């Protein structure tokens, strides 16, 4: 949700805008309004823009109004007015130009970027129409708009494609046929299952046929006083028993066989989906939530598995039963068979109508259920923060809201389903009543016997029972189709970081890195622009700059978590896009600011990048990372279990295990991303000693906000707004008194302000706590 959505009546947004209506002429039409949230000094302050059919109006945070006419009195475009939109590192800019001259510029956060793009679009449309000589036909957005971004909605739609993270097309039942890719390895078992289904269905159709001689040759003659031969009775009853036993055996065999096959198809589907998910780039995960992906791989594949093992089998049985029963009915009496089929067109029409509602409804239920799992995936890993800020009630309310939404969506779908099922049952009962009536009439005309009518009724019971069963399977089929669509949404996604068709092998890399004309964008945000940098083998480079200057993005590009938009990165003269991704990353060691440890033993976490490492190699890496001593103090040493995300260890201990993990793979290129920023001074010294061992003989790129930690770097690279502004050793850059000198001096002044008497993190925290307490005391007095 944007922070400052456009307002229809600006006077309601802030007192600054109270005079907006008075600025308008009587016949002036407002096309678009916009609230910008930054001033020229990038401080949070609300300003206002409005585009009308003849000018652009603006109000500064101080309440001063300005306007720039866009049309002359004859309706032609004035001068060379253009609106230019740009953004960088989360801050957008909108500038009004007259030719090469900038008239005014507004700043805003990307929270209102969508509304700005809408204003630019309408401005350009107005300019195009005026240039075409049709000033009276101004663009407008009088139709429905999206409540999220205020962009016009497509006709006959209530979903905005600009806000949708993915295009939610209704799932087609035909998507289930794509599962054949996973069923193909088991085609022989499936063929055997089909034969068993055919045989078991035929066996269940034998008893109704045997009721004809049982009624006409045994029961009715016996009732009329005729003598019945015992062997005939025994033969008929034996046939009924034999058909029942054979049907049971065949049903058991086909159910067991197809259940085994469906479980294996489900397991293969889960494995293939997870394998493909791991191959996707970080860009894909940035647009997805953990709970949603877990729901797709878990519950959706389970739903498909249940459909294949139970309901698909039932559906095949129902189809065979209906076809075979229909053939028998027509062979017994065609006219009575025609009467039996009367309800079919009505049931078919209902299934067609309800199916469309069900398949869209079930996909919506899946998306809403993902919201429920997303809340769980957010809250449970962050339970420490929840409890620390006493937000249990807030999280419980958040879960209650999504759970109630899930309930409402299910209730809406159940209204349709609850009406459909009884209606099908009613139609089958009416059909059975009509058959009874017509059959009695045929018996009275002596065209059929009572035995034939009895058999007919028995077959009809199976016929209508299967129709009712098929109508119920519609619901399950649409659920499976919705789940299959969400699974194939993952499988069909192509990684933005693909492997080359003919990868270049990496043999004994030296670690020479060169970046030429590098450019990269996160969606509409330009983060890296025209960057050139060369790093020699074994050189240590320190990346410094303000937050948002592009340091971490540059590291992500070097690791090939993303691919560059412009330019190229080469290692030893070869573009990294020509290497196989996994092969290239094996030569990169990465130590993050927040080290991630998996649930398992200490040894397993250290050996994560080299699963086949011996215990001696693991201990050697831990010693080099200064982690061996504290590991031995743990109850089980290297076999001690680490809690989820390393909960049982301190931040410094987790970081040293992360360093040991990087040391073990012996990388040629090492990346340190704020490796010591979140620990105290003593722990930082331990980690720094471990890092000194790690960087020896390796091409190293280190990011740090504490500039003092980068003094050992051979060169410092200063970045600003996605570009390199300075390069050189610490002393040289300090002598220049440029961008690095300003960063260093600002940090030194901050340390002095917080109390230079103590350089430890504890003293800085103490100052912050005392300031917070002082503020709270004054607030309480107020």
Short mmCIF file of N, CA and C in Angstrom, two decimals, residues 106-215:
data_model
loop_
_atom_site.label_atom_id
_atom_site.label_comp_id
_atom_site.label_asym_id
_atom_site.label_seq_id
_atom_site.Cartn_x
_atom_site.Cartn_y
_atom_site.Cartn_z
N UNK A 106 10.66 17.93 -8.05
CA UNK A 106 10.06 17.42 -6.82
C UNK A 106 10.73 16.09 -6.47
N UNK A 107 10.86 15.82 -5.17
CA UNK A 107 11.44 14.57 -4.68
C UNK A 107 10.38 13.78 -3.94
N UNK A 108 10.51 12.44 -3.96
CA UNK A 108 9.52 11.57 -3.29
C UNK A 108 10.15 10.21 -3.05
N UNK A 109 9.56 9.46 -2.12
CA UNK A 109 9.96 8.07 -1.91
C UNK A 109 9.24 7.20 -2.93
N UNK A 110 9.76 5.99 -3.14
CA UNK A 110 9.17 5.11 -4.14
C UNK A 110 7.82 4.56 -3.70
N UNK A 111 7.40 4.88 -2.48
CA UNK A 111 6.05 4.50 -2.06
C UNK A 111 4.97 5.17 -2.89
N UNK A 112 5.28 6.34 -3.47
CA UNK A 112 4.31 7.05 -4.31
C UNK A 112 4.72 7.01 -5.78
N UNK A 113 5.63 6.09 -6.12
CA UNK A 113 6.15 6.04 -7.48
C UNK A 113 5.06 5.72 -8.50
N UNK A 114 4.13 4.86 -8.13
CA UNK A 114 3.08 4.46 -9.08
C UNK A 114 2.19 5.65 -9.43
N UNK A 115 1.85 6.46 -8.42
CA UNK A 115 1.03 7.64 -8.70
C UNK A 115 1.78 8.65 -9.56
N UNK A 116 3.11 8.77 -9.34
CA UNK A 116 3.90 9.68 -10.17
C UNK A 116 3.90 9.21 -11.62
N UNK A 117 4.05 7.91 -11.82
CA UNK A 117 4.03 7.37 -13.18
C UNK A 117 2.68 7.62 -13.85
N UNK A 118 1.63 7.58 -13.06
CA UNK A 118 0.30 7.86 -13.60
C UNK A 118 0.21 9.32 -14.05
N UNK A 119 0.74 10.24 -13.24
CA UNK A 119 0.71 11.65 -13.60
C UNK A 119 1.52 11.90 -14.87
N UNK A 120 2.71 11.27 -14.98
CA UNK A 120 3.54 11.42 -16.17
C UNK A 120 2.81 10.88 -17.39
N UNK A 121 2.13 9.73 -17.22
CA UNK A 121 1.40 9.15 -18.35
C UNK A 121 0.30 10.09 -18.84
N UNK A 122 -0.46 10.66 -17.92
CA UNK A 122 -1.53 11.58 -18.32
C UNK A 122 -0.97 12.85 -18.93
N UNK A 123 0.16 13.32 -18.39
CA UNK A 123 0.82 14.51 -18.94
C UNK A 123 1.23 14.26 -20.39
N UNK A 124 1.84 13.08 -20.64
CA UNK A 124 2.28 12.76 -22.00
C UNK A 124 1.09 12.56 -22.94
N UNK A 125 0.00 11.98 -22.42
CA UNK A 125 -1.19 11.82 -23.25
C UNK A 125 -1.76 13.19 -23.63
N UNK A 126 -1.79 14.08 -22.65
CA UNK A 126 -2.31 15.43 -22.92
C UNK A 126 -1.45 16.13 -23.97
N UNK A 127 -0.14 15.96 -23.85
CA UNK A 127 0.77 16.58 -24.83
C UNK A 127 0.57 16.00 -26.22
N UNK A 128 0.38 14.68 -26.31
CA UNK A 128 0.18 14.04 -27.61
C UNK A 128 -1.11 14.49 -28.26
N UNK A 129 -2.17 14.57 -27.45
CA UNK A 129 -3.46 14.99 -28.00
C UNK A 129 -3.42 16.45 -28.46
N UNK A 130 -2.75 17.31 -27.67
CA UNK A 130 -2.65 18.71 -28.04
C UNK A 130 -1.82 18.86 -29.31
N UNK A 131 -0.76 18.06 -29.44
CA UNK A 131 0.06 18.11 -30.63
C UNK A 131 -0.66 17.62 -31.86
N UNK A 132 -1.66 16.74 -31.66
CA UNK A 132 -2.43 16.22 -32.78
C UNK A 132 -3.58 17.14 -33.15
N UNK A 133 -3.71 18.23 -32.42
CA UNK A 133 -4.77 19.19 -32.74
C UNK A 133 -6.13 18.83 -32.22
N UNK A 134 -6.19 18.01 -31.17
CA UNK A 134 -7.49 17.64 -30.59
C UNK A 134 -7.49 17.99 -29.12
N UNK A 135 -7.33 19.28 -28.77
CA UNK A 135 -7.22 19.67 -27.36
C UNK A 135 -8.50 19.43 -26.60
N UNK A 136 -9.60 19.36 -27.26
CA UNK A 136 -10.84 19.17 -26.52
C UNK A 136 -11.02 17.77 -26.01
N UNK A 137 -10.25 16.82 -26.52
CA UNK A 137 -10.40 15.42 -26.13
C UNK A 137 -9.29 15.04 -25.17
N UNK A 138 -9.40 15.51 -23.95
CA UNK A 138 -8.35 15.29 -22.97
C UNK A 138 -8.46 13.91 -22.36
N UNK A 139 -7.34 13.33 -21.93
CA UNK A 139 -7.39 12.03 -21.28
C UNK A 139 -8.07 12.14 -19.93
N UNK A 140 -8.65 11.08 -19.52
CA UNK A 140 -9.31 11.06 -18.21
C UNK A 140 -9.24 9.67 -17.63
N UNK A 141 -9.41 9.59 -16.37
CA UNK A 141 -9.43 8.33 -15.65
C UNK A 141 -10.74 8.22 -14.89
N UNK A 142 -11.86 8.38 -15.64
CA UNK A 142 -13.15 8.38 -14.97
C UNK A 142 -13.62 6.98 -14.61
N UNK A 143 -12.95 5.95 -15.18
CA UNK A 143 -13.38 4.60 -14.88
C UNK A 143 -12.92 4.16 -13.50
N UNK A 144 -13.10 2.86 -13.23
CA UNK A 144 -12.70 2.31 -11.93
C UNK A 144 -11.19 2.36 -11.80
N UNK A 145 -10.72 2.63 -10.58
CA UNK A 145 -9.29 2.69 -10.32
C UNK A 145 -8.94 1.71 -9.24
N UNK A 146 -7.68 1.32 -9.24
CA UNK A 146 -7.20 0.39 -8.22
C UNK A 146 -7.05 1.12 -6.89
N UNK A 147 -7.59 0.57 -5.80
CA UNK A 147 -7.44 1.24 -4.50
C UNK A 147 -6.02 1.21 -3.98
N UNK A 148 -5.15 0.31 -4.54
CA UNK A 148 -3.78 0.22 -4.09
C UNK A 148 -2.90 1.30 -4.72
N UNK A 149 -2.99 1.41 -6.07
CA UNK A 149 -2.07 2.30 -6.77
C UNK A 149 -2.76 3.42 -7.51
N UNK A 150 -4.10 3.44 -7.54
CA UNK A 150 -4.88 4.50 -8.17
C UNK A 150 -4.73 4.52 -9.69
N UNK A 151 -4.26 3.42 -10.27
CA UNK A 151 -4.22 3.31 -11.73
C UNK A 151 -5.56 2.77 -12.23
N UNK A 152 -5.95 3.12 -13.48
CA UNK A 152 -7.23 2.61 -14.01
C UNK A 152 -7.22 1.09 -14.10
N UNK A 153 -8.35 0.50 -13.74
CA UNK A 153 -8.48 -0.95 -13.85
C UNK A 153 -8.88 -1.34 -15.26
N UNK A 154 -8.48 -2.51 -15.72
CA UNK A 154 -8.93 -2.97 -17.03
C UNK A 154 -10.45 -3.13 -17.04
N UNK A 155 -11.09 -3.03 -18.21
CA UNK A 155 -12.54 -3.20 -18.28
C UNK A 155 -12.95 -4.57 -17.77
N UNK A 156 -14.07 -4.60 -17.05
CA UNK A 156 -14.64 -5.85 -16.53
C UNK A 156 -13.65 -6.62 -15.66
N UNK A 157 -12.86 -5.88 -14.89
CA UNK A 157 -11.90 -6.54 -14.01
C UNK A 157 -11.82 -5.77 -12.70
N UNK A 158 -11.62 -6.49 -11.61
CA UNK A 158 -11.43 -5.84 -10.31
C UNK A 158 -10.03 -6.07 -9.78
N UNK A 159 -9.10 -6.52 -10.65
CA UNK A 159 -7.72 -6.75 -10.23
C UNK A 159 -6.79 -5.92 -11.09
N UNK A 160 -5.88 -5.22 -10.43
CA UNK A 160 -4.95 -4.35 -11.15
C UNK A 160 -3.70 -5.14 -11.51
N UNK A 161 -3.38 -5.26 -12.80
CA UNK A 161 -2.18 -6.02 -13.17
C UNK A 161 -0.90 -5.38 -12.69
N UNK A 162 -0.90 -4.06 -12.45
CA UNK A 162 0.31 -3.39 -11.97
C UNK A 162 0.62 -3.78 -10.53
N UNK A 163 -0.43 -4.05 -9.75
CA UNK A 163 -0.22 -4.40 -8.34
C UNK A 163 -0.06 -5.90 -8.14
N UNK A 164 -0.61 -6.69 -9.07
CA UNK A 164 -0.53 -8.14 -8.91
C UNK A 164 0.92 -8.59 -9.04
N UNK A 165 1.39 -9.38 -8.12
CA UNK A 165 2.77 -9.85 -8.18
C UNK A 165 2.94 -10.91 -9.26
N UNK A 166 1.87 -11.57 -9.59
CA UNK A 166 1.92 -12.48 -10.72
C UNK A 166 0.54 -12.49 -11.34
N UNK A 167 0.45 -12.86 -12.60
CA UNK A 167 -0.81 -12.83 -13.32
C UNK A 167 -1.62 -14.05 -12.93
N UNK A 168 -2.75 -13.82 -12.25
CA UNK A 168 -3.58 -14.91 -11.77
C UNK A 168 -4.61 -15.28 -12.83
N UNK A 169 -4.23 -16.08 -13.80
CA UNK A 169 -5.17 -16.54 -14.80
C UNK A 169 -5.93 -17.73 -14.24
N UNK A 170 -7.24 -17.85 -14.56
CA UNK A 170 -8.01 -18.97 -14.03
C UNK A 170 -7.39 -20.29 -14.43
N UNK A 171 -7.27 -21.22 -13.49
CA UNK A 171 -6.66 -22.50 -13.83
C UNK A 171 -7.59 -23.33 -14.71
N UNK A 172 -7.09 -23.89 -15.78
CA UNK A 172 -7.86 -24.77 -16.63
C UNK A 172 -7.68 -26.21 -16.16
N UNK A 173 -8.76 -27.00 -16.30
CA UNK A 173 -8.67 -28.40 -15.92
C UNK A 173 -7.62 -29.12 -16.76
N UNK A 174 -7.37 -28.61 -17.97
CA UNK A 174 -6.41 -29.26 -18.85
C UNK A 174 -4.99 -29.20 -18.30
N UNK A 175 -4.76 -28.33 -17.31
CA UNK A 175 -3.41 -28.27 -16.74
C UNK A 175 -3.03 -29.59 -16.09
N UNK A 176 -4.04 -30.38 -15.69
CA UNK A 176 -3.76 -31.67 -15.06
C UNK A 176 -3.09 -32.63 -16.04
N UNK A 177 -3.34 -32.43 -17.35
CA UNK A 177 -2.71 -33.30 -18.34
C UNK A 177 -1.19 -33.11 -18.36
N UNK A 178 -0.71 -31.95 -17.89
CA UNK A 178 0.73 -31.72 -17.86
C UNK A 178 1.42 -32.61 -16.83
N UNK A 179 0.63 -33.22 -15.94
CA UNK A 179 1.22 -34.13 -14.97
C UNK A 179 1.70 -35.43 -15.63
N UNK A 180 1.33 -35.63 -16.90
CA UNK A 180 1.78 -36.83 -17.60
C UNK A 180 3.31 -36.88 -17.66
N UNK A 181 3.93 -35.71 -17.65
CA UNK A 181 5.39 -35.64 -17.63
C UNK A 181 5.95 -36.41 -16.44
N UNK A 182 5.25 -36.38 -15.31
CA UNK A 182 5.71 -37.08 -14.12
C UNK A 182 5.15 -38.50 -14.05
N UNK A 183 4.06 -38.75 -14.79
CA UNK A 183 3.45 -40.09 -14.77
C UNK A 183 4.08 -41.02 -15.80
N UNK A 184 4.78 -40.46 -16.80
CA UNK A 184 5.32 -41.28 -17.89
C UNK A 184 6.23 -42.40 -17.40
N UNK A 185 7.10 -42.19 -16.40
CA UNK A 185 7.95 -43.31 -15.96
C UNK A 185 7.16 -44.48 -15.38
N UNK A 186 5.91 -44.28 -15.03
CA UNK A 186 5.09 -45.34 -14.41
C UNK A 186 3.97 -45.77 -15.35
N UNK A 187 4.18 -45.62 -16.67
CA UNK A 187 3.09 -45.90 -17.62
C UNK A 187 2.70 -47.37 -17.61
N UNK A 188 3.65 -48.30 -17.38
CA UNK A 188 3.29 -49.72 -17.34
C UNK A 188 2.39 -50.03 -16.16
N UNK A 189 2.73 -49.47 -14.99
CA UNK A 189 1.87 -49.68 -13.82
C UNK A 189 0.50 -49.04 -14.03
N UNK A 190 0.48 -47.87 -14.68
CA UNK A 190 -0.80 -47.21 -14.95
C UNK A 190 -1.65 -48.03 -15.92
N UNK A 191 -1.01 -48.63 -16.92
CA UNK A 191 -1.75 -49.48 -17.85
C UNK A 191 -2.34 -50.69 -17.14
N UNK A 192 -1.55 -51.31 -16.26
CA UNK A 192 -2.06 -52.44 -15.49
C UNK A 192 -3.21 -51.99 -14.59
N UNK A 193 -3.08 -50.79 -14.00
CA UNK A 193 -4.16 -50.26 -13.18
C UNK A 193 -5.43 -50.04 -13.96
N UNK A 194 -5.30 -49.59 -15.22
CA UNK A 194 -6.47 -49.39 -16.07
C UNK A 194 -7.15 -50.73 -16.38
N UNK A 195 -6.34 -51.73 -16.67
CA UNK A 195 -6.91 -53.06 -16.94
C UNK A 195 -7.65 -53.58 -15.72
N UNK A 196 -7.04 -53.42 -14.54
CA UNK A 196 -7.71 -53.85 -13.30
C UNK A 196 -8.99 -53.07 -13.07
N UNK A 197 -8.97 -51.78 -13.38
CA UNK A 197 -10.19 -50.97 -13.23
C UNK A 197 -11.28 -51.46 -14.17
N UNK A 198 -10.92 -51.76 -15.39
CA UNK A 198 -11.88 -52.26 -16.36
C UNK A 198 -12.48 -53.60 -15.90
N UNK A 199 -11.63 -54.48 -15.40
CA UNK A 199 -12.10 -55.79 -14.95
C UNK A 199 -12.97 -55.68 -13.70
N UNK A 200 -12.56 -54.83 -12.75
CA UNK A 200 -13.35 -54.68 -11.53
C UNK A 200 -14.70 -54.04 -11.81
N UNK A 201 -14.74 -53.10 -12.76
CA UNK A 201 -16.01 -52.48 -13.13
C UNK A 201 -16.93 -53.51 -13.77
N UNK A 202 -16.37 -54.35 -14.65
CA UNK A 202 -17.17 -55.40 -15.27
C UNK A 202 -17.72 -56.37 -14.22
N UNK A 203 -16.89 -56.68 -13.21
CA UNK A 203 -17.34 -57.61 -12.16
C UNK A 203 -18.49 -57.03 -11.36
N UNK A 204 -18.50 -55.73 -11.13
CA UNK A 204 -19.60 -55.12 -10.36
C UNK A 204 -20.89 -55.03 -11.17
N UNK A 205 -20.81 -55.21 -12.50
CA UNK A 205 -22.02 -55.15 -13.33
C UNK A 205 -22.69 -56.52 -13.49
N UNK A 206 -22.04 -57.56 -13.01
CA UNK A 206 -22.62 -58.91 -13.14
C UNK A 206 -23.83 -59.12 -12.22
N UNK A 207 -23.78 -58.75 -10.92
CA UNK A 207 -24.93 -59.03 -10.03
C UNK A 207 -26.26 -58.47 -10.52
N UNK A 208 -26.37 -57.22 -10.98
CA UNK A 208 -27.69 -56.78 -11.45
C UNK A 208 -28.23 -57.63 -12.61
N UNK A 209 -27.34 -58.10 -13.50
CA UNK A 209 -27.81 -58.91 -14.62
C UNK A 209 -28.34 -60.25 -14.13
N UNK A 210 -27.74 -60.79 -13.08
CA UNK A 210 -28.20 -62.07 -12.54
C UNK A 210 -29.54 -61.95 -11.82
N UNK A 211 -29.97 -60.71 -11.52
CA UNK A 211 -31.29 -60.57 -10.88
C UNK A 211 -32.42 -60.89 -11.86
N UNK A 212 -32.15 -60.84 -13.18
CA UNK A 212 -33.22 -61.17 -14.15
C UNK A 212 -33.64 -62.63 -14.02
N UNK A 213 -32.70 -63.62 -14.12
CA UNK A 213 -33.14 -65.01 -13.89
C UNK A 213 -33.57 -65.26 -12.45
N UNK A 214 -32.97 -64.55 -11.50
CA UNK A 214 -33.35 -64.76 -10.11
C UNK A 214 -34.81 -64.38 -9.89
N UNK A 215 -35.28 -63.32 -10.53
CA UNK A 215 -36.68 -62.90 -10.38
C UNK A 215 -37.61 -63.73 -11.26
#
